[in-house]
PDB file of C-alpha atoms in Angstrom:
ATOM      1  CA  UNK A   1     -10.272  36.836 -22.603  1.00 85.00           C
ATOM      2  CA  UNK A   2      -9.951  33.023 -23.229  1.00 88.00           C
ATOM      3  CA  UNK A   3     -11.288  33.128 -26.794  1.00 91.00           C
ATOM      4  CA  UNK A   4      -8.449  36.334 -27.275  1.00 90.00           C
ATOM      5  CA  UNK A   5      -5.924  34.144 -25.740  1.00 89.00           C
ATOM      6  CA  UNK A   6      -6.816  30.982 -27.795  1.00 91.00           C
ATOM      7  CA  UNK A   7      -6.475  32.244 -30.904  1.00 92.00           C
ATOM      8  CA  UNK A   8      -2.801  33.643 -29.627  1.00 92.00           C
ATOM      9  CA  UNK A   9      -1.862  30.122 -29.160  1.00 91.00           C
ATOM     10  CA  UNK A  10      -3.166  29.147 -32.132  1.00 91.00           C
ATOM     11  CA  UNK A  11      -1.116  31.673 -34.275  1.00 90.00           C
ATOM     12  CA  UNK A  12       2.053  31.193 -32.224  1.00 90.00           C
ATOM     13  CA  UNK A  13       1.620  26.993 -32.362  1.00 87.00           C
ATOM     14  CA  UNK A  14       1.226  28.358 -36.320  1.00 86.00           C
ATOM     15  CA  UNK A  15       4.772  29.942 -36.333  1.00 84.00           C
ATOM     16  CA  UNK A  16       6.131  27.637 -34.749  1.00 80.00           C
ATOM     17  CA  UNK A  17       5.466  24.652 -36.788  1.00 82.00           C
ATOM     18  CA  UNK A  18       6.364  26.388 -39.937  1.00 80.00           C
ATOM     19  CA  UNK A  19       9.764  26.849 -39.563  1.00 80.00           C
ATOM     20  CA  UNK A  20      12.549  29.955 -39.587  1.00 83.00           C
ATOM     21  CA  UNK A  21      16.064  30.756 -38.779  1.00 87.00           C
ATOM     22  CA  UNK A  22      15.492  33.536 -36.464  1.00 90.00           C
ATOM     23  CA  UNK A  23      12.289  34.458 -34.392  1.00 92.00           C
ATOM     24  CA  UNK A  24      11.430  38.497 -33.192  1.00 94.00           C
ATOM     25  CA  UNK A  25       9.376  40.023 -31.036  1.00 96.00           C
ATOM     26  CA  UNK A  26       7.937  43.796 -31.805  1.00 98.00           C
ATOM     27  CA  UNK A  27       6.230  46.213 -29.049  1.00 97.00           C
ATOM     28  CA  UNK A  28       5.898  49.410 -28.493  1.00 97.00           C
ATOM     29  CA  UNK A  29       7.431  51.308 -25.749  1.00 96.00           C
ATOM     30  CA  UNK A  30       8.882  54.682 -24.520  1.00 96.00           C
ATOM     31  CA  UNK A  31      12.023  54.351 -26.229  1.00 97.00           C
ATOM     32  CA  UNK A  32      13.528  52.162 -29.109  1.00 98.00           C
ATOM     33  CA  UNK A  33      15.464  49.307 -27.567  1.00 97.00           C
ATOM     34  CA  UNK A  34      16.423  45.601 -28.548  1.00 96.00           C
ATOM     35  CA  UNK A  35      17.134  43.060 -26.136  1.00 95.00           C
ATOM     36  CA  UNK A  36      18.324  39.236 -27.077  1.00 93.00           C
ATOM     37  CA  UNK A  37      16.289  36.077 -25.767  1.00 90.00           C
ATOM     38  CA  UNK A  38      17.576  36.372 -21.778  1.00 91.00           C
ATOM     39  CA  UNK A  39      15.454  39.726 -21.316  1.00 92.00           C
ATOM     40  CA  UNK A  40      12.001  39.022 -19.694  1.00 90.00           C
ATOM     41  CA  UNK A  41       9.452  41.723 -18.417  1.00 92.00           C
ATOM     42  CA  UNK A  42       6.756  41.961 -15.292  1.00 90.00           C
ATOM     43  CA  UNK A  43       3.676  43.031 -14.585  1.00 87.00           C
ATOM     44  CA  UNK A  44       3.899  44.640 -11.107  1.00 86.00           C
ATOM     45  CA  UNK A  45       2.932  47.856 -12.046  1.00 84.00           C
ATOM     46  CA  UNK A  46      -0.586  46.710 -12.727  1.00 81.00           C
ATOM     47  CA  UNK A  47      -1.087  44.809 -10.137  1.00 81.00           C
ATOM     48  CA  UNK A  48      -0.205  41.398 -11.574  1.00 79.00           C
ATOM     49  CA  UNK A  49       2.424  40.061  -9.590  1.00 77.00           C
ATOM     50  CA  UNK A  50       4.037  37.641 -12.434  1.00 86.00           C
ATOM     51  CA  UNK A  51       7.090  37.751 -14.577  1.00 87.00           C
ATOM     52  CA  UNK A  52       7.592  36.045 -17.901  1.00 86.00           C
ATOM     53  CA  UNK A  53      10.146  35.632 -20.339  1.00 86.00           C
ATOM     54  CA  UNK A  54      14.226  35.584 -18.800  1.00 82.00           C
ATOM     55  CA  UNK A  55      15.706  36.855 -16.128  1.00 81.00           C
ATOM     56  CA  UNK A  56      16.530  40.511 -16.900  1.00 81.00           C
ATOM     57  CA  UNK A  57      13.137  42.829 -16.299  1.00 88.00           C
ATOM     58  CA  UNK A  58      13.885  45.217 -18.928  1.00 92.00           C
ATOM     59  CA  UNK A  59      10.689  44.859 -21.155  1.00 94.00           C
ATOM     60  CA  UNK A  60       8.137  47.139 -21.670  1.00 95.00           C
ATOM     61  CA  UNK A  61       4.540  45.892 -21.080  1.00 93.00           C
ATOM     62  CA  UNK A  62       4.064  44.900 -25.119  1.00 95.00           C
ATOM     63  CA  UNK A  63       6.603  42.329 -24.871  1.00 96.00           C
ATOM     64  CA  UNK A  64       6.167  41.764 -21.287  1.00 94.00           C
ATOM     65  CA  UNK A  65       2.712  39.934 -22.620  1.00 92.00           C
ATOM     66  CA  UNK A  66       4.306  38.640 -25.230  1.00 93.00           C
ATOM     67  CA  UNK A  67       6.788  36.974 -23.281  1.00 92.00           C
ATOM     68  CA  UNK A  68       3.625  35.612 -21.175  1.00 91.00           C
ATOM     69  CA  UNK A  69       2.096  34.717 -24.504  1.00 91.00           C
ATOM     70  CA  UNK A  70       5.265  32.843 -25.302  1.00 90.00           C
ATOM     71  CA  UNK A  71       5.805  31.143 -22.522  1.00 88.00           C
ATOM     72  CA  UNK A  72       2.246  29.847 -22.646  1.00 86.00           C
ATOM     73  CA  UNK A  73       2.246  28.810 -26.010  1.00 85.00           C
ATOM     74  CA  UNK A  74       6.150  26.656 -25.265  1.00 82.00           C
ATOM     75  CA  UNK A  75       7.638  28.739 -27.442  1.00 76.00           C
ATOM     76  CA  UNK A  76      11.133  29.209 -26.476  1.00 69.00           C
ATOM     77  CA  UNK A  77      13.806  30.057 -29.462  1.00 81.00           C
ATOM     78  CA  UNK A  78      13.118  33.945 -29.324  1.00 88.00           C
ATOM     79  CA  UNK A  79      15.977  35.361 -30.366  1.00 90.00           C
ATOM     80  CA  UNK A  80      15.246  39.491 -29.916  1.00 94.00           C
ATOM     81  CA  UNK A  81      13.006  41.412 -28.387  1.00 96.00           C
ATOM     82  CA  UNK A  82      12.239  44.596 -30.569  1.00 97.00           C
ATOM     83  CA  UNK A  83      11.070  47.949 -28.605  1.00 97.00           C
ATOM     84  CA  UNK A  84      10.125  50.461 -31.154  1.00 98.00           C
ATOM     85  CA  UNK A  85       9.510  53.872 -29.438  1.00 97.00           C
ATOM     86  CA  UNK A  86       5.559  54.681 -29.627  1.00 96.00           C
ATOM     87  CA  UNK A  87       6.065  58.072 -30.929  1.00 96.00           C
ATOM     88  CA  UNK A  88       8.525  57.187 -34.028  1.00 97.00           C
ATOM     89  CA  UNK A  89       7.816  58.174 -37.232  1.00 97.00           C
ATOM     90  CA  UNK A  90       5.867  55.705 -39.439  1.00 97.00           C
ATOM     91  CA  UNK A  91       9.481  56.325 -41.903  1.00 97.00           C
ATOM     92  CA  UNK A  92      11.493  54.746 -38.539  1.00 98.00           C
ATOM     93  CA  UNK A  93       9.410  52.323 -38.029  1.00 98.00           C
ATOM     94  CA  UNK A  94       9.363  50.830 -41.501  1.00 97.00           C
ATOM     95  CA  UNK A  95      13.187  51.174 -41.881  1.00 97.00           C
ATOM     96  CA  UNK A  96      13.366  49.352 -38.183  1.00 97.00           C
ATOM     97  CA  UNK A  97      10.954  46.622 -40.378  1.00 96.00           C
ATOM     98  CA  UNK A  98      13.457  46.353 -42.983  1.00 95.00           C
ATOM     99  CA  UNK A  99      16.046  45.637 -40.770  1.00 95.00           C
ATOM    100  CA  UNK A 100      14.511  42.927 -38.842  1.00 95.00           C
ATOM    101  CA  UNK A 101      13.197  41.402 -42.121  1.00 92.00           C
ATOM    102  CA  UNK A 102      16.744  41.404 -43.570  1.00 90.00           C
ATOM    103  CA  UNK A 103      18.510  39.774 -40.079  1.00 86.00           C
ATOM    104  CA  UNK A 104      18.140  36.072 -41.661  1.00 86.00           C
ATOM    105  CA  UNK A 105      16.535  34.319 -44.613  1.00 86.00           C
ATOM    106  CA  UNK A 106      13.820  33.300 -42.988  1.00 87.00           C
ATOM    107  CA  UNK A 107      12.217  35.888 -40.242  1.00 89.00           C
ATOM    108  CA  UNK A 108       9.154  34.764 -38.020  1.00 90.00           C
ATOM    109  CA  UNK A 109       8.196  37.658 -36.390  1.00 92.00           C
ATOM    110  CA  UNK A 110       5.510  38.351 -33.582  1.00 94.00           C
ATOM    111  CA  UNK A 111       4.221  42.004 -33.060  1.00 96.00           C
ATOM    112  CA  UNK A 112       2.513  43.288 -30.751  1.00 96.00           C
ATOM    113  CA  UNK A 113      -0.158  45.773 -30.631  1.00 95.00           C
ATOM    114  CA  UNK A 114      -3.988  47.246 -28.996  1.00 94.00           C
ATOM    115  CA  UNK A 115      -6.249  48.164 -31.458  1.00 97.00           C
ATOM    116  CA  UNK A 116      -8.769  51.285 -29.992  1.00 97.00           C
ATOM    117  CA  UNK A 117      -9.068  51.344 -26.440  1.00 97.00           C
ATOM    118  CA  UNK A 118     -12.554  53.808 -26.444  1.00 97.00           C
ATOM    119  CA  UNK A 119     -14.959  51.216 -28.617  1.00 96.00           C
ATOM    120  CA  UNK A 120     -17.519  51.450 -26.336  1.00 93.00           C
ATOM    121  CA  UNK A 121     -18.644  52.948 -23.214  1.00 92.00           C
ATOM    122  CA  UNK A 122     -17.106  50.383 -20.677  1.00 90.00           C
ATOM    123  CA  UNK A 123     -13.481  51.080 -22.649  1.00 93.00           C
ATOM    124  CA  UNK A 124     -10.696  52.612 -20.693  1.00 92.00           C
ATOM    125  CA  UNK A 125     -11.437  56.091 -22.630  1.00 91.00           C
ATOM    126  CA  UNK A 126     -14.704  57.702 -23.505  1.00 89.00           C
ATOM    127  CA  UNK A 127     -16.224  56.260 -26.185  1.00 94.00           C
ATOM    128  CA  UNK A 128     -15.454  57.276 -29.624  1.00 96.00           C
ATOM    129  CA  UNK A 129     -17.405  57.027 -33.111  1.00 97.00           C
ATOM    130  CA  UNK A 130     -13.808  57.118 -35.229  1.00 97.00           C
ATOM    131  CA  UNK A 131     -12.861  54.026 -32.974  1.00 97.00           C
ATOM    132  CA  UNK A 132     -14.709  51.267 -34.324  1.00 96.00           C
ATOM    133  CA  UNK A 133     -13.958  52.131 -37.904  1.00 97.00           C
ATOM    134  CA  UNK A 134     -10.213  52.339 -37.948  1.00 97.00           C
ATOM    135  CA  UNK A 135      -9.511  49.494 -36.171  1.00 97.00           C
ATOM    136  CA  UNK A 136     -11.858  47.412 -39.070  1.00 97.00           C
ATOM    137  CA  UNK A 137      -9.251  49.145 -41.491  1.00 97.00           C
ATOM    138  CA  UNK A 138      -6.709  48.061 -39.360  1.00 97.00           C
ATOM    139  CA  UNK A 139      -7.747  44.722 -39.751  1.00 97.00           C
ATOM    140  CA  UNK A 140      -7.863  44.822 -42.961  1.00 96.00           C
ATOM    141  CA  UNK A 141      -4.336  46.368 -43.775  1.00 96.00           C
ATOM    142  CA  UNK A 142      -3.052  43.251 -41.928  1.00 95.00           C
ATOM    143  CA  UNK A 143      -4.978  40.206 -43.214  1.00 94.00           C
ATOM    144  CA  UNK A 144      -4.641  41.872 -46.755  1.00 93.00           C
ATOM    145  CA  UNK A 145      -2.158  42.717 -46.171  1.00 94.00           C
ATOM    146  CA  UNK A 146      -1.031  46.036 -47.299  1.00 94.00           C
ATOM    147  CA  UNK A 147       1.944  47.509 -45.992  1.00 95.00           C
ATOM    148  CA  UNK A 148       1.175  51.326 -47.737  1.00 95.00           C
ATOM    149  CA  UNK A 149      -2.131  51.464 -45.675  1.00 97.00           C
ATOM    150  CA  UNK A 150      -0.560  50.398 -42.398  1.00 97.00           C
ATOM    151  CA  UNK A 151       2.119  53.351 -42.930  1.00 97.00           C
ATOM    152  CA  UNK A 152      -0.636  56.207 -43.765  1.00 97.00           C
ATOM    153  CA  UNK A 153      -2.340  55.460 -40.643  1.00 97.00           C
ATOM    154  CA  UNK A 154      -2.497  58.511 -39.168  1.00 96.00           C
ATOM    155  CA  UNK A 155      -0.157  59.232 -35.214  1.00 96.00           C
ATOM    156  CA  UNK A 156      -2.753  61.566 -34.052  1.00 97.00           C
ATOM    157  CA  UNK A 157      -5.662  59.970 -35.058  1.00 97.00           C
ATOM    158  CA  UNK A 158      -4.265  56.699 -33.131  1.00 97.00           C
ATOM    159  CA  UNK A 159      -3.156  58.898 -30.623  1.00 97.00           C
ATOM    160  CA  UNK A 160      -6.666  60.281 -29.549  1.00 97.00           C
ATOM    161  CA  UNK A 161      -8.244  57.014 -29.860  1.00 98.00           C
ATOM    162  CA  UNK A 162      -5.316  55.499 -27.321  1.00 97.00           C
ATOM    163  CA  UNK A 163      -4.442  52.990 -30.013  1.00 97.00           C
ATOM    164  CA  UNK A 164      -1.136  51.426 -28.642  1.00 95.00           C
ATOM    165  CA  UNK A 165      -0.019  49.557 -31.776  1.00 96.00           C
ATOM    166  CA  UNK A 166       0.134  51.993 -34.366  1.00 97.00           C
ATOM    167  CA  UNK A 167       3.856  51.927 -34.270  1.00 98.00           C
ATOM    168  CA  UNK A 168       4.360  48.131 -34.365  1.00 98.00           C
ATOM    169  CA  UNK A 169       1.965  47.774 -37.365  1.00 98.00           C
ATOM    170  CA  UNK A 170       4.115  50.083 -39.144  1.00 98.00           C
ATOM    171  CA  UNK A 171       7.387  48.118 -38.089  1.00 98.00           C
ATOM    172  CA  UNK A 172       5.693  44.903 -39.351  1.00 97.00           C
ATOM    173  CA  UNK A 173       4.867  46.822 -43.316  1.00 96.00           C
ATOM    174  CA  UNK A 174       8.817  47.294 -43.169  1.00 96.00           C
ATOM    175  CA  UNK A 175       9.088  44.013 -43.010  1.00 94.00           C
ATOM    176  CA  UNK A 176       6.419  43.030 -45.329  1.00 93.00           C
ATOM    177  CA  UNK A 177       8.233  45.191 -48.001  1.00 87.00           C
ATOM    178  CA  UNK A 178      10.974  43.077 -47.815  1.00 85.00           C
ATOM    179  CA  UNK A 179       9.443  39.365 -48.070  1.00 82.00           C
ATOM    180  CA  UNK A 180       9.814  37.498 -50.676  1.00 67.00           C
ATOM    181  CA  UNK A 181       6.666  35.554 -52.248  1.00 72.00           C
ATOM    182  CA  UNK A 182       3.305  36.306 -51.885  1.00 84.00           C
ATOM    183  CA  UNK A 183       1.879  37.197 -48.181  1.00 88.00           C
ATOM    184  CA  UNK A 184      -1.336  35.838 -47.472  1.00 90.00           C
ATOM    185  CA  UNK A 185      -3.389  36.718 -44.646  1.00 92.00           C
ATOM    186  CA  UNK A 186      -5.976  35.316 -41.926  1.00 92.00           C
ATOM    187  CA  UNK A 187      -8.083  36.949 -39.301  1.00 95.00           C
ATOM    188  CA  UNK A 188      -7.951  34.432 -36.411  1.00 94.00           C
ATOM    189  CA  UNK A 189     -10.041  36.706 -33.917  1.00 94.00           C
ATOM    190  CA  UNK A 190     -11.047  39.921 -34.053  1.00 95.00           C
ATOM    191  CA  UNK A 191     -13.031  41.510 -30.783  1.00 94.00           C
ATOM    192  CA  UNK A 192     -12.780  44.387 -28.282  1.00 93.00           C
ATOM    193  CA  UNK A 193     -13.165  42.116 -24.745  1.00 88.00           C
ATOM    194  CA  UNK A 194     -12.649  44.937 -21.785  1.00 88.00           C
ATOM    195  CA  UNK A 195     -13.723  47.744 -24.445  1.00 93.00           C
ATOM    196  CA  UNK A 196     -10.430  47.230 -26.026  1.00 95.00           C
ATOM    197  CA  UNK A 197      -9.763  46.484 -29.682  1.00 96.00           C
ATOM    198  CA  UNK A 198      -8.224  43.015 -29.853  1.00 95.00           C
ATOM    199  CA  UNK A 199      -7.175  41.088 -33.657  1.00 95.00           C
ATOM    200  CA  UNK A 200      -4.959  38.396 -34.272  1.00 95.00           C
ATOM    201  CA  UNK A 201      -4.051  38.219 -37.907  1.00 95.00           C
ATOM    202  CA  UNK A 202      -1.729  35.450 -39.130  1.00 93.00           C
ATOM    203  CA  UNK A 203       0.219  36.169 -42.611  1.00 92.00           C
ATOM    204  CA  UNK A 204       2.342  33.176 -43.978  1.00 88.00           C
ATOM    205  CA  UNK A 205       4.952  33.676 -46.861  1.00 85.00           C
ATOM    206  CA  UNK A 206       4.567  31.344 -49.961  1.00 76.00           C
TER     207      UNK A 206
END
């Protein structure tokens, strides 16, 4: 996972340096829930026994690694940590976008998200021939990016193909409908280490 994890570090150093008035974290989890910059999150449950991020264990595993990603990177003026429930409505998740786009003038804004988790035959499910193919138009619909794609993609589809970020992309074309300037984006890595599909896209506002 080091080439997966470099390329996080990259993209958050990338944030960082640019610049913003408020910083959020999005990540799916059983319920919608926001939490400010003391909440952190741990990794017990899978056997990892680590904690990152504040004090308060209240995160679900999303932006329990992002909190581990954060820490990592030195990035420390996170200012909320956004739960959007996995089964919400791609309509809820791009008004929860909107929101979080709207909460200052200038919004950095991490999200979290697994592409297909049965790409191949070592994945955590049984391989699957639709897997490989949505997660390309995934990546596309980010580094494009185009927020209308990322909110037709399709609950059950990502459901069967144990796709955790479907709901998070959606968040993030909320917010993308409300930036201002043009949104370019880059595909920093894009693999499936551990059978799993992993991108990191980076999109910068002119």
């Amino acid at each position: 996972m080091d080439e997966t994890r470099g390329a996080c570090m990259g993209a958050l150093q990338a944030i960082s340096s640019a610049g913003h008035d408020s910083f959020v974290c999005v990540g799916a989890g059983p319920a919608t829930a926001r939490w400010g910059p003391e909440a952190g999150g741990t990794l017990d449950a899978f056997g990892v026994r680590s904690s990152y991020g504040g004090a308060a264990w209240v995160l679900p595993p999303a932006l329990t690694i992002a909190a581990y990603l954060l820490d990592e990177a030195g990035v420390v003026d996170v200012d909320v940590f956004q739960a959007i429930a996995a089964d919400a409505t791609a309509k809820a998740c791009s008004d929860l976008g909107e929101e979080l786009a709207q909460c200052s003038e200038r919004v950095a804004m991490l999200v979290m998200g697994d592409g297909s988790a049965k790409l191949t035959l070592s994945s955590p499910g049984y391989q699957d021939p639709r897997a490989g193919p949505f997660d390309a138009d995934v990546v596309r619909a980010l580094s494009k990016p185009d927020p209308e794609a990322l909110l037709r993609i399709d609950p059950v589809l990502a459901a069967d193909l144990w796709v955790a970020g479907r709901a998070s992309w959606q968040v993030l074309a909320g917010a993308l409908a409300q930036a201002a300037g043009r949104v370019t984006g880059s595909v920093a890595y894009y693999g499936a280490p551990l059978g799993v599909g992993y991108f990191v896209v980076q999109l910068t506002t002119d």
